[in-house]
Short mmCIF file of C-alpha atoms and ligand atoms in Angstrom, two decimals:
data_model
loop_
_atom_site.label_atom_id
_atom_site.label_comp_id
_atom_site.label_asym_id
_atom_site.label_seq_id
_atom_site.Cartn_x
_atom_site.Cartn_y
_atom_site.Cartn_z
CA MET A 1 -4.38 7.76 -9.19
CA SER A 2 -0.69 7.09 -8.45
CA SER A 3 0.79 3.91 -9.88
CA LEU A 4 1.27 2.66 -6.31
CA GLN A 5 -2.34 3.14 -5.27
CA TYR A 6 -4.27 -0.08 -4.69
CA THR A 7 -7.88 -0.75 -3.83
CA PRO A 8 -8.79 -2.30 -0.46
CA GLU A 9 -10.43 -5.20 -2.32
CA ARG A 10 -7.31 -6.05 -4.31
CA ALA A 11 -5.14 -5.68 -1.19
CA ALA A 12 -7.36 -8.07 0.73
CA GLU A 13 -7.23 -10.63 -2.08
CA LEU A 14 -3.44 -10.45 -2.39
CA LYS A 15 -2.99 -10.67 1.36
CA GLN A 16 -5.18 -13.72 1.58
CA ASN A 17 -3.29 -15.38 -1.28
CA ILE A 18 0.15 -14.74 0.14
CA GLU A 19 -0.91 -15.85 3.59
CA GLY A 20 -2.03 -19.17 2.11
CA VAL A 21 1.35 -19.64 0.44
CA LEU A 22 3.24 -18.52 3.54
CA ALA A 23 1.34 -21.05 5.65
CA GLU A 24 2.56 -23.81 3.30
CA VAL A 25 6.10 -22.44 3.38
CA ARG A 26 6.08 -22.47 7.18
CA SER A 27 4.67 -25.97 7.47
CA ALA A 28 6.68 -27.70 4.73
CA GLY A 29 9.85 -25.59 4.78
CA THR A 30 12.34 -24.61 7.42
CA GLU A 31 12.35 -21.53 9.58
CA LYS A 32 14.65 -19.88 7.05
CA SER A 33 12.78 -20.78 3.85
CA ARG A 34 12.20 -17.64 1.86
CA LEU A 35 9.18 -16.80 -0.28
CA VAL A 36 9.93 -14.64 -3.29
CA ALA A 37 6.76 -13.16 -4.75
CA ILE A 38 7.25 -13.17 -8.52
CA SER A 39 5.48 -10.03 -9.66
CA LYS A 40 6.34 -9.98 -13.37
CA ILE A 41 3.76 -8.23 -15.57
CA LYS A 42 1.81 -7.29 -12.43
CA PRO A 43 1.42 -3.61 -11.52
CA SER A 44 3.49 -1.86 -8.88
CA SER A 45 0.29 -1.25 -6.93
CA ASP A 46 0.04 -5.02 -6.32
CA ILE A 47 3.59 -5.05 -4.98
CA MET A 48 2.85 -2.03 -2.81
CA ALA A 49 -0.17 -3.77 -1.30
CA LEU A 50 1.95 -6.76 -0.30
CA TYR A 51 4.73 -4.47 0.89
CA ASP A 52 2.25 -2.73 3.18
CA ALA A 53 1.23 -6.17 4.42
CA GLY A 54 4.87 -6.75 5.42
CA HIS A 55 6.32 -8.69 2.49
CA ARG A 56 9.80 -7.72 1.25
CA HIS A 57 11.18 -10.27 -1.26
CA PHE A 58 9.92 -9.78 -4.81
CA GLY A 59 11.18 -11.15 -8.12
CA GLU A 60 11.00 -10.14 -11.75
CA ASN A 61 12.22 -11.68 -14.99
CA TYR A 62 12.45 -8.68 -17.31
CA ILE A 63 15.24 -6.35 -16.27
CA GLN A 64 13.70 -3.17 -17.69
CA GLU A 65 10.51 -3.88 -15.77
CA LEU A 66 12.47 -4.55 -12.58
CA SER A 67 14.47 -1.36 -13.03
CA ASP A 68 11.30 0.73 -13.52
CA LYS A 69 9.53 -0.83 -10.54
CA ALA A 70 12.57 -0.52 -8.28
CA LYS A 71 12.67 3.21 -8.96
CA GLU A 72 9.11 3.88 -7.85
CA LEU A 73 8.76 1.33 -5.04
CA PRO A 74 10.26 1.46 -1.50
CA LYS A 75 14.00 1.06 -1.31
CA ASP A 76 13.97 -1.67 1.33
CA ILE A 77 12.34 -4.16 -1.04
CA GLN A 78 14.73 -7.03 -1.70
CA TRP A 79 14.61 -7.69 -5.41
CA HIS A 80 15.43 -10.97 -7.12
CA PHE A 81 16.14 -11.11 -10.82
CA VAL A 82 15.13 -14.52 -12.18
CA GLY A 83 15.29 -13.93 -15.93
CA ASN A 84 17.88 -14.06 -18.65
CA LEU A 85 20.20 -11.07 -18.23
CA GLN A 86 21.52 -9.99 -21.61
CA SER A 87 25.02 -8.52 -21.72
CA ASN A 88 23.76 -5.13 -22.85
CA LYS A 89 21.42 -4.98 -19.83
CA VAL A 90 24.01 -5.69 -17.14
CA LYS A 91 24.35 -2.00 -16.23
CA LEU A 92 20.61 -1.71 -15.76
CA ALA A 93 20.76 -4.52 -13.20
CA THR A 94 23.81 -3.34 -11.28
CA ALA A 95 22.33 0.18 -11.00
CA ILE A 96 19.56 -1.18 -8.76
CA PRO A 97 20.90 -0.60 -5.23
CA ASN A 98 18.43 -2.96 -3.57
CA LEU A 99 18.92 -5.89 -5.93
CA PHE A 100 19.21 -8.74 -3.42
CA ALA A 101 20.01 -11.59 -5.77
CA LEU A 102 20.64 -12.45 -9.37
CA GLU A 103 19.19 -15.95 -9.54
CA SER A 104 20.07 -16.77 -13.09
CA LEU A 105 23.84 -16.59 -13.57
CA GLU A 106 24.97 -19.05 -16.24
CA SER A 107 28.32 -17.97 -17.65
CA ILE A 108 31.78 -16.78 -16.69
CA LYS A 109 31.54 -14.05 -19.29
CA LYS A 110 28.39 -12.65 -17.67
CA ALA A 111 29.90 -12.93 -14.19
CA SER A 112 32.89 -10.88 -15.33
CA LEU A 113 30.69 -8.22 -16.90
CA ILE A 114 28.63 -7.91 -13.71
CA GLU A 115 31.75 -7.83 -11.55
CA THR A 116 33.30 -5.06 -13.65
CA SER A 117 30.09 -3.08 -13.60
CA LEU A 118 29.65 -3.41 -9.83
CA ALA A 119 33.27 -2.42 -9.24
CA SER A 120 32.68 0.88 -11.06
CA ILE A 121 29.52 1.91 -9.20
CA SER A 122 29.64 4.95 -6.96
CA PRO A 123 28.64 4.89 -4.19
CA PRO A 124 29.43 1.17 -4.06
CA HIS A 125 26.75 -1.30 -2.99
CA PRO A 126 27.06 -2.01 0.75
CA ALA A 127 27.35 -5.79 0.23
CA PRO A 128 28.34 -8.16 -2.55
CA LEU A 129 25.50 -9.09 -4.88
CA ASN A 130 24.15 -12.57 -4.14
CA VAL A 131 24.13 -14.89 -7.13
CA PHE A 132 22.55 -18.26 -7.77
CA LEU A 133 23.90 -20.37 -10.63
CA GLN A 134 21.06 -21.46 -12.88
CA ILE A 135 21.11 -25.20 -13.48
CA ASN A 136 19.23 -26.83 -16.34
CA THR A 137 18.18 -29.91 -14.38
CA SER A 138 15.73 -31.09 -17.04
CA SER A 139 18.25 -30.79 -19.92
CA GLU A 140 15.64 -29.05 -22.06
CA SER A 141 17.14 -27.06 -24.89
CA ASN A 142 14.67 -24.21 -24.36
CA LYS A 143 15.81 -23.70 -20.75
CA GLN A 144 18.65 -21.49 -19.64
CA GLY A 145 21.33 -22.85 -17.41
CA ILE A 146 24.32 -25.10 -17.12
CA PRO A 147 24.32 -28.88 -16.67
CA PRO A 148 23.96 -30.45 -13.21
CA ILE A 149 26.66 -32.68 -11.72
CA SER A 150 26.68 -35.68 -9.40
CA SER A 151 29.23 -37.48 -7.28
CA SER A 152 30.17 -39.57 -10.32
CA THR A 153 30.84 -36.62 -12.64
CA PRO A 154 34.54 -36.63 -13.66
CA LEU A 155 36.34 -33.41 -12.69
CA SER A 156 39.06 -33.82 -15.29
CA PRO A 157 40.32 -33.52 -17.96
CA ASP A 158 37.40 -31.16 -18.57
CA VAL A 159 36.32 -29.19 -15.52
CA PRO A 160 32.51 -29.25 -15.35
CA GLU A 161 30.99 -25.89 -16.32
CA ILE A 162 29.35 -25.39 -12.94
CA LEU A 163 32.65 -25.87 -11.11
CA ALA A 164 34.52 -23.49 -13.40
CA LEU A 165 31.80 -20.87 -12.92
CA ALA A 166 31.59 -21.36 -9.15
CA LEU A 167 35.36 -21.03 -8.76
CA HIS A 168 35.38 -17.97 -10.99
CA VAL A 169 32.75 -16.23 -8.85
CA VAL A 170 34.36 -17.20 -5.55
CA LYS A 171 37.95 -16.38 -6.52
CA GLU A 172 37.72 -13.63 -9.14
CA CYS A 173 34.54 -11.71 -8.32
CA PRO A 174 34.79 -9.89 -4.97
CA HIS A 175 31.59 -7.96 -5.72
CA LEU A 176 29.60 -11.20 -6.08
CA ARG A 177 28.72 -13.80 -3.50
CA LEU A 178 27.88 -17.33 -4.57
CA LEU A 179 24.74 -17.93 -2.52
CA GLY A 180 23.21 -20.97 -4.17
CA LEU A 181 21.78 -22.84 -7.14
CA MET A 182 18.53 -22.23 -8.96
CA THR A 183 16.47 -24.39 -11.27
CA ILE A 184 13.14 -24.23 -13.06
CA GLY A 185 12.75 -27.88 -14.03
CA SER A 186 10.41 -29.39 -16.56
CA PHE A 187 6.69 -28.69 -16.75
CA GLU A 188 5.95 -32.43 -16.80
CA ALA A 189 8.00 -33.13 -13.68
CA SER A 190 6.37 -30.27 -11.82
CA HIS A 191 2.87 -31.49 -12.66
CA ALA A 192 3.43 -35.23 -12.16
CA GLU A 193 1.59 -36.63 -9.16
CA GLY A 194 2.82 -39.14 -6.66
CA THR A 195 6.48 -39.15 -7.67
CA ARG A 196 9.42 -37.23 -6.36
CA ASN A 197 10.45 -34.52 -8.80
CA PRO A 198 13.67 -35.74 -10.50
CA ASP A 199 14.73 -32.18 -11.36
CA PHE A 200 14.64 -31.18 -7.69
CA LEU A 201 16.59 -34.32 -6.75
CA ARG A 202 19.20 -33.42 -9.38
CA LEU A 203 19.55 -29.91 -7.94
CA VAL A 204 20.01 -31.33 -4.42
CA GLU A 205 22.67 -33.74 -5.66
CA THR A 206 24.40 -30.98 -7.61
CA ARG A 207 24.44 -28.78 -4.51
CA ASP A 208 25.85 -31.55 -2.32
CA THR A 209 28.53 -32.36 -4.87
CA LEU A 210 29.54 -28.74 -5.41
CA GLU A 211 29.68 -28.05 -1.67
CA GLY A 212 31.95 -31.06 -1.24
CA ILE A 213 34.31 -29.85 -3.95
CA LEU A 214 34.39 -26.22 -2.77
CA SER A 215 35.07 -27.29 0.83
CA SER A 216 38.09 -29.30 -0.23
CA THR A 217 39.55 -27.02 -2.90
CA GLU A 218 42.79 -25.33 -1.97
CA GLY A 219 42.67 -21.56 -2.18
CA VAL A 220 38.92 -21.41 -1.59
CA GLU A 221 38.43 -19.79 1.78
CA LYS A 222 35.82 -21.12 4.14
CA GLY A 223 33.14 -18.48 4.50
CA SER A 224 33.80 -17.01 1.05
CA TRP A 225 30.72 -18.66 -0.44
CA GLY A 226 27.22 -19.71 0.60
CA ARG A 227 25.14 -18.35 3.43
CA LYS A 228 27.00 -15.90 5.61
CA GLU A 229 26.04 -17.29 8.99
CA GLU A 230 25.41 -21.02 8.65
CA GLY A 231 27.40 -21.64 5.49
CA GLY A 232 26.22 -23.94 2.74
CA LEU A 233 24.60 -23.21 -0.61
CA GLU A 234 20.92 -22.38 -0.89
CA LEU A 235 18.52 -24.10 -3.25
CA SER A 236 16.12 -21.93 -5.24
CA MET A 237 13.45 -24.26 -6.61
CA GLY A 238 9.69 -24.44 -6.64
CA MET A 239 7.05 -22.28 -8.35
CA SER A 240 3.25 -22.13 -8.01
CA ALA A 241 2.72 -25.64 -9.37
CA ASP A 242 5.37 -27.36 -7.29
CA PHE A 243 6.66 -25.26 -4.40
CA LYS A 244 5.28 -27.65 -1.77
CA GLU A 245 7.22 -30.55 -3.28
CA ALA A 246 10.27 -28.30 -3.57
CA LEU A 247 10.08 -27.42 0.13
CA LYS A 248 9.87 -31.10 1.03
CA GLU A 249 13.04 -31.67 -0.98
CA GLY A 250 14.78 -28.90 0.95
CA SER A 251 14.23 -25.73 -1.06
CA ASP A 252 15.40 -22.58 0.71
CA ASN A 253 13.92 -20.10 -1.74
CA VAL A 254 10.61 -20.64 -3.54
CA ARG A 255 9.54 -18.35 -6.38
CA VAL A 256 5.78 -18.05 -6.53
CA GLY A 257 3.85 -15.83 -8.90
CA THR A 258 0.46 -17.11 -10.05
CA SER A 259 -0.67 -18.42 -6.65
CA ILE A 260 -0.20 -14.95 -5.20
CA PHE A 261 -1.07 -12.55 -8.02
CA GLY A 262 -3.38 -14.67 -10.15
CA SER A 263 -2.74 -15.71 -13.73
CA ARG A 264 -0.73 -13.57 -16.12
CA PRO A 265 -1.77 -12.59 -19.62
CA THR A 266 0.39 -14.40 -22.15
CA LYS A 267 2.95 -12.00 -23.59
CA PRO A 268 2.28 -11.07 -27.21
C1 PLP B 1 7.47 -16.67 -13.65
C2 PLP B 1 8.51 -17.36 -12.89
C3 PLP B 1 8.22 -17.96 -11.64
C4 PLP B 1 6.83 -17.97 -11.03
O1 PLP B 1 5.99 -18.81 -11.77
P1 PLP B 1 4.49 -19.14 -11.28
O2 PLP B 1 4.18 -20.41 -11.96
O3 PLP B 1 3.65 -18.01 -11.73
O4 PLP B 1 4.52 -19.28 -9.80
C5 PLP B 1 9.25 -18.57 -10.98
N1 PLP B 1 10.51 -18.62 -11.47
C6 PLP B 1 10.83 -18.06 -12.66
C7 PLP B 1 12.22 -18.15 -13.15
C8 PLP B 1 9.83 -17.42 -13.41
O5 PLP B 1 10.16 -16.88 -14.59
#
């Protein structure tokens, strides 16, 4: 049996699951809200089943696993990398021609490494690689990402990390496109009932603040960041436990794994 072969039963189950999630995305989101099926630890045959059902955006958080799956799966899948990209794995990521977005950029150093790597690839990728800056909205020390900002954050004497990184990507990295901001948020906030998720609100405020600064910064060309057509930065927030709330708060990109594929074994 090929690694892409799925059973009709599993395909039917996956299709039903993703249709349930897509129905929520359509009703609570906007026309443009994107569902990224997070397939980490799940077999390529699961991805193939959803591909055959018409789905194209998939996400992974281990780069070796993404690289292996990208090689055997159809080349028009749009891959999202949502994990921590170590410096020694940058080349593995940039070698994936259909990597749609790196959702977890958190340092200038990493941006420069990715830029240099992309610049050396032959044939070159047809479009700049979309990046989201990962924001640690819950300020948890075990979470990746840089601090959020608000309209009251001072911009001097120390430039906030997010602004320095955004300007670096926009001005110094022609092979990258700053598409948006991503957050994971705290487990407690995502499971609290009846309150608005403060981590999502912080990401919205950070996005609004950063857009305001970028729009009024000299030397930053209009159209050089954000969505190509409509402009503006995207928000990537919301997972299985909280994607409905995230859509209500304006998420453009929800990352859903368990609700589509079922629970994952805990990694040893
Ligand atoms: C695993 C993962 C998800 C999906 O989580 P579920 O709870 O299974 O929906 C989303 N985003 C990131 C960054 C992840 O690592």
